[in-house]
CSV table of C-alpha atoms in Angstrom, one decimal:
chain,number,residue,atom,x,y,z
A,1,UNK,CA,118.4,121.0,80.6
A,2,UNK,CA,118.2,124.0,78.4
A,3,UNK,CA,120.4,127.1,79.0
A,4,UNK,CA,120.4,131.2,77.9
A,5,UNK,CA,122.7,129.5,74.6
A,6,UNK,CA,120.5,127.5,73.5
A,7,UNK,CA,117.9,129.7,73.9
A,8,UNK,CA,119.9,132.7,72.1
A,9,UNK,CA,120.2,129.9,69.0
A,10,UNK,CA,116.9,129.6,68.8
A,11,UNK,CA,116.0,133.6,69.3
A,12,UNK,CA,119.0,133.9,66.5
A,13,UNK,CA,117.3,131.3,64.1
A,14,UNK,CA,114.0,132.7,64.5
A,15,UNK,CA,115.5,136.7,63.8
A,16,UNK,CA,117.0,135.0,60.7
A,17,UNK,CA,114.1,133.7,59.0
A,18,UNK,CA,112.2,137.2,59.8
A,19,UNK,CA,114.3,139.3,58.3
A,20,UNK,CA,114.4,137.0,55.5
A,21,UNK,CA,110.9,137.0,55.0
A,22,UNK,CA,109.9,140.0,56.2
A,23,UNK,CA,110.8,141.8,52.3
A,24,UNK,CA,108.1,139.6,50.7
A,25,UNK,CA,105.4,140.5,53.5
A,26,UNK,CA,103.0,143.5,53.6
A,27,UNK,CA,101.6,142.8,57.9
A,28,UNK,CA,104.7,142.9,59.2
A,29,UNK,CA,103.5,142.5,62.8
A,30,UNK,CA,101.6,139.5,62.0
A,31,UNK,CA,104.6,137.8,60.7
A,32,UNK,CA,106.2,138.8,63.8
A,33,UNK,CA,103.5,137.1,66.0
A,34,UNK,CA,103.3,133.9,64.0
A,35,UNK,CA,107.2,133.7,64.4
A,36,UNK,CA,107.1,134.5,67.7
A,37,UNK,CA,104.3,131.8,68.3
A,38,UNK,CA,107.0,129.3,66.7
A,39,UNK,CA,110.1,130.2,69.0
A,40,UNK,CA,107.9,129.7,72.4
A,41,UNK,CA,106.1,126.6,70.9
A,42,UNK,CA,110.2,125.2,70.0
A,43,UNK,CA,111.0,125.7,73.1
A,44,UNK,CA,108.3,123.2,74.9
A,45,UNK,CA,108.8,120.7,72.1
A,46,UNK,CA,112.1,119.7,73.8
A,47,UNK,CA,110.4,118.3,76.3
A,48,UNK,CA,108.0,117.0,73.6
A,49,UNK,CA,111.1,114.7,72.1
A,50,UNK,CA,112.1,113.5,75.7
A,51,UNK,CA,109.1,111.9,76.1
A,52,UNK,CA,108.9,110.7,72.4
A,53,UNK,CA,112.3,108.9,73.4
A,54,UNK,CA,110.8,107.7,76.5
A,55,UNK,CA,107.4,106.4,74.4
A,56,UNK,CA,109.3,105.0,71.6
A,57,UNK,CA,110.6,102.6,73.9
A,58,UNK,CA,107.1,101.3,75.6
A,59,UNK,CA,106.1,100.7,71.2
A,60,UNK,CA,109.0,98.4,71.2
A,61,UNK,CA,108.4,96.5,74.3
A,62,UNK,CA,104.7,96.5,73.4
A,63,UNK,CA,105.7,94.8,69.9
A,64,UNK,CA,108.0,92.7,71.3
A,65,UNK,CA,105.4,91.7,73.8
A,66,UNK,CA,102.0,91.3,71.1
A,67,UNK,CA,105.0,88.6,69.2
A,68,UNK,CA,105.3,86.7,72.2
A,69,UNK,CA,101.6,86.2,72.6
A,70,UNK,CA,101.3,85.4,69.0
A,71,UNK,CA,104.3,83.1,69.4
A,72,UNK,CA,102.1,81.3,72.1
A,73,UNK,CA,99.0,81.3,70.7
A,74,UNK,CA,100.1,79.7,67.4
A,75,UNK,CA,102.3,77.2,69.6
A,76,UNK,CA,104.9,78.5,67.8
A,77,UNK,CA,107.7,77.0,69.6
A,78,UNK,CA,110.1,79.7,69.7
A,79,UNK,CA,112.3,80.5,72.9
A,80,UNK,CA,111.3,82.7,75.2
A,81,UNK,CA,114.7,84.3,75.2
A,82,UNK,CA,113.7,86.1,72.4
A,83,UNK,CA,111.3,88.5,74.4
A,84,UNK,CA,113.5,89.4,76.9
A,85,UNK,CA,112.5,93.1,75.8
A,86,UNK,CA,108.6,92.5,76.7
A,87,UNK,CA,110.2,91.9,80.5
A,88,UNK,CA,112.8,94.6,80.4
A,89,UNK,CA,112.0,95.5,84.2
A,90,UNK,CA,112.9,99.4,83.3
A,91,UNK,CA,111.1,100.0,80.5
A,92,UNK,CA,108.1,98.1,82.5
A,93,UNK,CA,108.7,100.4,85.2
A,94,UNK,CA,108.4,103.4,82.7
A,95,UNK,CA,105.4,102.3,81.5
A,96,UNK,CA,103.5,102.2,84.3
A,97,UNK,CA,105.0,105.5,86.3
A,98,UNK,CA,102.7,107.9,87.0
A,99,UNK,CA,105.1,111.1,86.7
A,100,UNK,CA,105.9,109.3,83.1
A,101,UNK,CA,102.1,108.5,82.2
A,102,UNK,CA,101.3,112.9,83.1
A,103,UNK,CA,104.7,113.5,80.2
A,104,UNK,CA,103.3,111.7,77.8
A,105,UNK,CA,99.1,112.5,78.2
A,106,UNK,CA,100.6,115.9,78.1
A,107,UNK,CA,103.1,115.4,75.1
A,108,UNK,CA,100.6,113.6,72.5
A,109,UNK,CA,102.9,112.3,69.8
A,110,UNK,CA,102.5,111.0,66.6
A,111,UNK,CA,103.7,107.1,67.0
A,112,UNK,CA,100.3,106.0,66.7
A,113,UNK,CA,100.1,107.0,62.6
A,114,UNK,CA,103.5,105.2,62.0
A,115,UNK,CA,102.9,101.7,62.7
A,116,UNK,CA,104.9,101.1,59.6
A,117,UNK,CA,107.6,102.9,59.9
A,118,UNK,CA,108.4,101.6,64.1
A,119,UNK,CA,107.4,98.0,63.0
A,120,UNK,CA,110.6,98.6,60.2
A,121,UNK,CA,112.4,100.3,62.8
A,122,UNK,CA,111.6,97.5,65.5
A,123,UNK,CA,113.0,94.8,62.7
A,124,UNK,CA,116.0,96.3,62.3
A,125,UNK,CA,116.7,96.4,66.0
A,126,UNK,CA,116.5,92.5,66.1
A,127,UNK,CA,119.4,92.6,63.8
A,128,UNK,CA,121.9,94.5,66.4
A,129,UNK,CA,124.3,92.8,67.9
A,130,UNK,CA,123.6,94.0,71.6
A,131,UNK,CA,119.7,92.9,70.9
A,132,UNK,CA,121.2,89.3,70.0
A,133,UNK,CA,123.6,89.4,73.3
A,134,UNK,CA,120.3,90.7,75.3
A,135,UNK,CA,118.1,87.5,74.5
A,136,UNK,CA,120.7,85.2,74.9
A,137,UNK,CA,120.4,85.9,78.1
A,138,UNK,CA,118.4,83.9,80.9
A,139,UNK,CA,116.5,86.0,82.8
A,140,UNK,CA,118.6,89.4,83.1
A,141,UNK,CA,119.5,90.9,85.7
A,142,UNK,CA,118.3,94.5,86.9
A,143,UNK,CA,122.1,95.6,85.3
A,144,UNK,CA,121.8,93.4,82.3
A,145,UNK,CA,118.2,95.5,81.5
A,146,UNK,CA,119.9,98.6,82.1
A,147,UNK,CA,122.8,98.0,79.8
A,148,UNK,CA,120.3,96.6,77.2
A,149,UNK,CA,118.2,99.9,77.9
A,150,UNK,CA,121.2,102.2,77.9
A,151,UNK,CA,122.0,100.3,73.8
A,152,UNK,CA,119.1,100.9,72.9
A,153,UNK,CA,118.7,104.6,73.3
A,154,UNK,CA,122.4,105.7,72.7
A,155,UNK,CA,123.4,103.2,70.2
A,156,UNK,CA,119.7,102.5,68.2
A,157,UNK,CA,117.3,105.4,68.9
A,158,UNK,CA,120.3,108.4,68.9
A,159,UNK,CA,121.7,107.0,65.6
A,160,UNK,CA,119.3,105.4,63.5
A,161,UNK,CA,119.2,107.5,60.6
A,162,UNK,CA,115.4,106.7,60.3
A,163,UNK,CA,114.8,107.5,63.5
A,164,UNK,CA,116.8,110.6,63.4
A,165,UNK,CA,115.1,111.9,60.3
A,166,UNK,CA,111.3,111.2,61.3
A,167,UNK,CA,112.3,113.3,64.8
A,168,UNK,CA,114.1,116.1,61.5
A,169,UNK,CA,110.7,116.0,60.1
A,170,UNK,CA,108.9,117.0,63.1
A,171,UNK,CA,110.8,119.5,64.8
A,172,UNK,CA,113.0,121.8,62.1
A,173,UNK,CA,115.4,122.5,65.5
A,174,UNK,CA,116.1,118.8,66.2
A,175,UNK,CA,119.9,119.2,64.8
A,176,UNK,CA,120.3,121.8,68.0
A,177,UNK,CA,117.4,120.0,70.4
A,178,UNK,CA,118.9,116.5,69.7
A,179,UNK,CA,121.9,117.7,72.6
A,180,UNK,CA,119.7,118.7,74.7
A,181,UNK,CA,117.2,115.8,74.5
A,182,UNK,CA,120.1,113.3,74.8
A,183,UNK,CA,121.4,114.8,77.8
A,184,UNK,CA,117.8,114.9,79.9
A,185,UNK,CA,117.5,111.2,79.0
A,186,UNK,CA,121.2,110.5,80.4
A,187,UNK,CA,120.1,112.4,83.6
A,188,UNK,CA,117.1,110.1,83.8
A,189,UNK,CA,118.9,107.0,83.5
A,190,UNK,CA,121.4,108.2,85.7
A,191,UNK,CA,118.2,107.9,88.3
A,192,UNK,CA,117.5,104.3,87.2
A,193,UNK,CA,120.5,102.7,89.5
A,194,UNK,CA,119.1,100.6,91.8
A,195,UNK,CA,116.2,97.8,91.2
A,196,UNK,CA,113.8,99.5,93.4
A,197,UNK,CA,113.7,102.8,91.3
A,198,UNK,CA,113.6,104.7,94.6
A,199,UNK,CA,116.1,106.7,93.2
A,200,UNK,CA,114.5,107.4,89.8
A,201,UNK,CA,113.2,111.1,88.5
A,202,UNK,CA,112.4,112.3,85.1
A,203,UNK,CA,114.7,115.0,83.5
A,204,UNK,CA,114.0,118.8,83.8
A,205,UNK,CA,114.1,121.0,80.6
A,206,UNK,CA,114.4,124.2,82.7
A,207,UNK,CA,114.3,124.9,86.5
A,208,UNK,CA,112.3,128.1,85.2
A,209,UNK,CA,110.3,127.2,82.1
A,210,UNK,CA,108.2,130.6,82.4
A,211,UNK,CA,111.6,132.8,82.7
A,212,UNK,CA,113.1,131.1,79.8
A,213,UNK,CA,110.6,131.3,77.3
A,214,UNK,CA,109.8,135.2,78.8
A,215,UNK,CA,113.7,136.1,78.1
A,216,UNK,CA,113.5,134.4,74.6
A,217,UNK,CA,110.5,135.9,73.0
A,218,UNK,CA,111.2,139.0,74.7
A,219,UNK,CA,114.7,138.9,73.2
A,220,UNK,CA,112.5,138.8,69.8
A,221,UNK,CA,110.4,141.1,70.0
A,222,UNK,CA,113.2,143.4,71.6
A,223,UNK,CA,115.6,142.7,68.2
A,224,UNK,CA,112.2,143.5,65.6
A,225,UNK,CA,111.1,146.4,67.3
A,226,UNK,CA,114.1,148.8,67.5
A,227,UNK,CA,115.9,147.2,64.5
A,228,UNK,CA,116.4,150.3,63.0
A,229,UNK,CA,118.0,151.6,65.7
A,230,UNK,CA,120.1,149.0,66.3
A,231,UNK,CA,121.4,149.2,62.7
A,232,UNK,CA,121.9,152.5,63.0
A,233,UNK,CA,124.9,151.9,65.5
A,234,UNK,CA,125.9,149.4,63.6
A,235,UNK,CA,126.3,151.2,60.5
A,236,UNK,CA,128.1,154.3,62.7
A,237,UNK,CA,130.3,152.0,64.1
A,238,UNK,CA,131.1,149.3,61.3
A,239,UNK,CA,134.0,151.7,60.0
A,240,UNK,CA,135.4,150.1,56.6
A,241,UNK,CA,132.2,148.4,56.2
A,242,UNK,CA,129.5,149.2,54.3
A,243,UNK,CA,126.3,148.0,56.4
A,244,UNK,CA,124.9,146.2,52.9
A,245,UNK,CA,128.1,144.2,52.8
A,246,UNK,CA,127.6,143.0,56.2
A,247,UNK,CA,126.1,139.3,55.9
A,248,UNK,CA,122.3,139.1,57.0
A,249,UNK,CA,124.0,136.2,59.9
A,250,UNK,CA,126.5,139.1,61.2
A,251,UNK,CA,123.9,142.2,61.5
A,252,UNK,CA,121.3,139.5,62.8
A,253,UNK,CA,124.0,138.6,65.8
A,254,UNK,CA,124.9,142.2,66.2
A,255,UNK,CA,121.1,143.3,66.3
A,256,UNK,CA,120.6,140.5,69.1
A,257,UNK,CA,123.7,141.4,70.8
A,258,UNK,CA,122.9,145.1,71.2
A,259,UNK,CA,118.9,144.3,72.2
A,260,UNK,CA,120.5,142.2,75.2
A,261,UNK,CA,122.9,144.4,76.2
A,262,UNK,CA,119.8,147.3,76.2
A,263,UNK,CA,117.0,145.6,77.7
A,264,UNK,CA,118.2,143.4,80.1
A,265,UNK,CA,119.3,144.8,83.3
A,266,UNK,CA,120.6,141.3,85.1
A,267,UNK,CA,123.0,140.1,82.3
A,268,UNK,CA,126.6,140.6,82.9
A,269,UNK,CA,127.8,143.2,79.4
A,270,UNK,CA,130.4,140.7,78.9
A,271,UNK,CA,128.2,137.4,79.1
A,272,UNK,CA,126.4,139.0,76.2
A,273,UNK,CA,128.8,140.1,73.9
A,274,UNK,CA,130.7,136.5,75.0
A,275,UNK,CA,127.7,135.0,73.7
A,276,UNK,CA,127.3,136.4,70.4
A,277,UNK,CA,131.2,136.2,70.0
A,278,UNK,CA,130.8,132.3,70.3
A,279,UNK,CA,127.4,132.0,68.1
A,280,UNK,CA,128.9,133.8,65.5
A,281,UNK,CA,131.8,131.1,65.9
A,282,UNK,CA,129.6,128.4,65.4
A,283,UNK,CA,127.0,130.3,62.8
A,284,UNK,CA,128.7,132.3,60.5
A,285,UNK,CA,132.0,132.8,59.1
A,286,UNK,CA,135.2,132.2,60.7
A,287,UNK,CA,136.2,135.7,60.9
A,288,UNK,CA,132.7,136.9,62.3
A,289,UNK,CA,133.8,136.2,65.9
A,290,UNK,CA,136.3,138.7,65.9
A,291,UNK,CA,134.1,141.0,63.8
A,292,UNK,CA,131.4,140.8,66.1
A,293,UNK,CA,133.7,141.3,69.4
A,294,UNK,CA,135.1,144.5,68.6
A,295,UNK,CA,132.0,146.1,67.1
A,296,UNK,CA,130.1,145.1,70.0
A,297,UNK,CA,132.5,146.6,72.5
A,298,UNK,CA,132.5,149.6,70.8
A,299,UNK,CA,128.7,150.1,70.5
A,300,UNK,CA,128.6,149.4,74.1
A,301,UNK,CA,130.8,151.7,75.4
A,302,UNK,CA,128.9,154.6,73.5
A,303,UNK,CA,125.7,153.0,74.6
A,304,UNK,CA,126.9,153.2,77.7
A,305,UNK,CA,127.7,156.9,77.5
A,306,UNK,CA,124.3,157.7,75.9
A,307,UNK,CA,123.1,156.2,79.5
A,308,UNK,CA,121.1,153.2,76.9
A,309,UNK,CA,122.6,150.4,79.3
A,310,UNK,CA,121.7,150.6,82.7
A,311,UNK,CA,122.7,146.9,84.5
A,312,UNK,CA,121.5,146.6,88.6
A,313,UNK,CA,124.0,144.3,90.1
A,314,UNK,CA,127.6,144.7,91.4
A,315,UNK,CA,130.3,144.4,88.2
A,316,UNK,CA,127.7,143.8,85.4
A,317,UNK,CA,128.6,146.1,83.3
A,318,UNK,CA,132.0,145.7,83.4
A,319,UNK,CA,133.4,144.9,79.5
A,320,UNK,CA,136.9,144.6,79.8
């Protein structure tokens, strides 16, 4: 499931390449919409990959079931062990859900013009050793296709460079999505624990979808339009820095941080400068965490005074 950190990442990604390209660009507001455009539509693509994930697994069952009919029709004799995928009673059960069917008419992906490429990746799944354990097997059990199941996605589909770089190539954010993605498909197989999949469910991104995306592209637009103002604190309060020295990463944080502290009423003061503190941490240097903290509480407490921040619940703008 997605949370407010992963959504700041992408808000702070997004601000990033703005204000990078923003000095080669005449319509500034139409570079602001297009951008915009992307963070909502990066949002719903996480829920794109999870049923990519999900999909990718009926292609291999599907190829491992069109071998075993051409295995029969030829009268090749070949064991049937070696389709033990074509009968995996889970991925069988995927494929014929209804709630899974509605993902993936919704989420169209893009198997279908790399029949090459899963065919190469299928191959090279033969050659694992759980695959060979799987279909030595005689007639698996319910456990013995969730194991093999459970291989295939963590061990195969998670870490397959391949696989990881086609998913690279169609989502820029995978490198941040890929956590999120691998931890809605461990919710659904958590569901998938008892033969009769009366227990099973498919994996949220957001109990709120609407809310989410709202706080994220509002956060955008909030940071672009009044980043002049925003710098303008910064610069006041930046004492022994020159604002130019300031990395684009560190004013981009600070712009961010100072847009949610401004415009949104329900968030705790110290959640968002928290949040920028540990961003910072993870996306710029590793002195920018403390930069960023004590700038922040300092353009706070004046903003404060100017009466910018106005929070509506008990202790939220407490900083301390």
């Amino acid at each position: 499931m997605i949370n407010r950190r992963s959504l700041r990442v992408k808000v702070l990604q997004l601000l990033f390449s703005y204000y990078n390209q923003v000095i080669h660009k005449q319509d500034k507001k139409k570079l602001q919409l297009e951008i915009s455009k992307q963070l909502n539509k990066s949002i719903l693509d996480i829920e794109k990959s999870y049923y990519d994930i999900i999909s990718l697994l009926i292609v291999f069952k599907n190829i491992n079931e069109e071998k075993k009919m051409i295995s029969e029709n030829e009268l090749i004799k070949k064991s049937a062990l070696r389709f033990n995928l074509s009968k995996n009673s889970i991925i069988n059960f995927l494929e014929t859900n209804s709630t899974v069917i509605d993902g993936l008419i919704k989420h169209k992906n893009g198997w279908s013009t790399k029949t090459e490429k899963i065919r190469n990746w299928y191959n090279i799944l033969l050659q694992q050793e759980f695959y060979k354990i799987y279909i030595s097997i005689e007639q698996p059990s319910f456990d013995e296709d969730y194991n093999f199941l459970q291989n295939l996605i963590l061990k195969f589909l998670f870490k397959y460079e391949d696989i990881k770089k086609s998913f690279e190539e169609e989502n820029i954010f995978w490198s941040e999505d890929f956590l999120i993605v691998k931890s809605m498909i461990k919710k659904t197989l958590k569901t998938l624990n008892s033969s009769n999949f009366n227990t099973f469910a498919t994996a949220s991104l957001s109990e709120d979808i609407k809310d989410d995306v709202k706080f994220a592209c509002s956060l955008f637009d909030f940071v672009i339009d009044n980043s002049n103002e925003y710098d303008e604190y910064i610069s006041k309060f930046a004492k022994n820095w020159d604002f130019d020295r300031i990395s684009l990463m560190d004013r981009t944080i600070l712009r961010m941080g100072i847009g949610e502290m401004t415009n949104f009423s329900n968030i705790p003061l110290k959640v968002s400068i928290n949040e920028c503190i540990d961003i910072a941490k993870n996306y710029s240097t590793p002195k920018s965490g403390k930069f960023i903290n004590g700038l922040l509480d300092v353009i706070s407490l004046n903003l404060q005074k100017e009466d910018k921040i106005i929070k509506t619940g008990k202790g939220l703008i407490d900083n301390k």
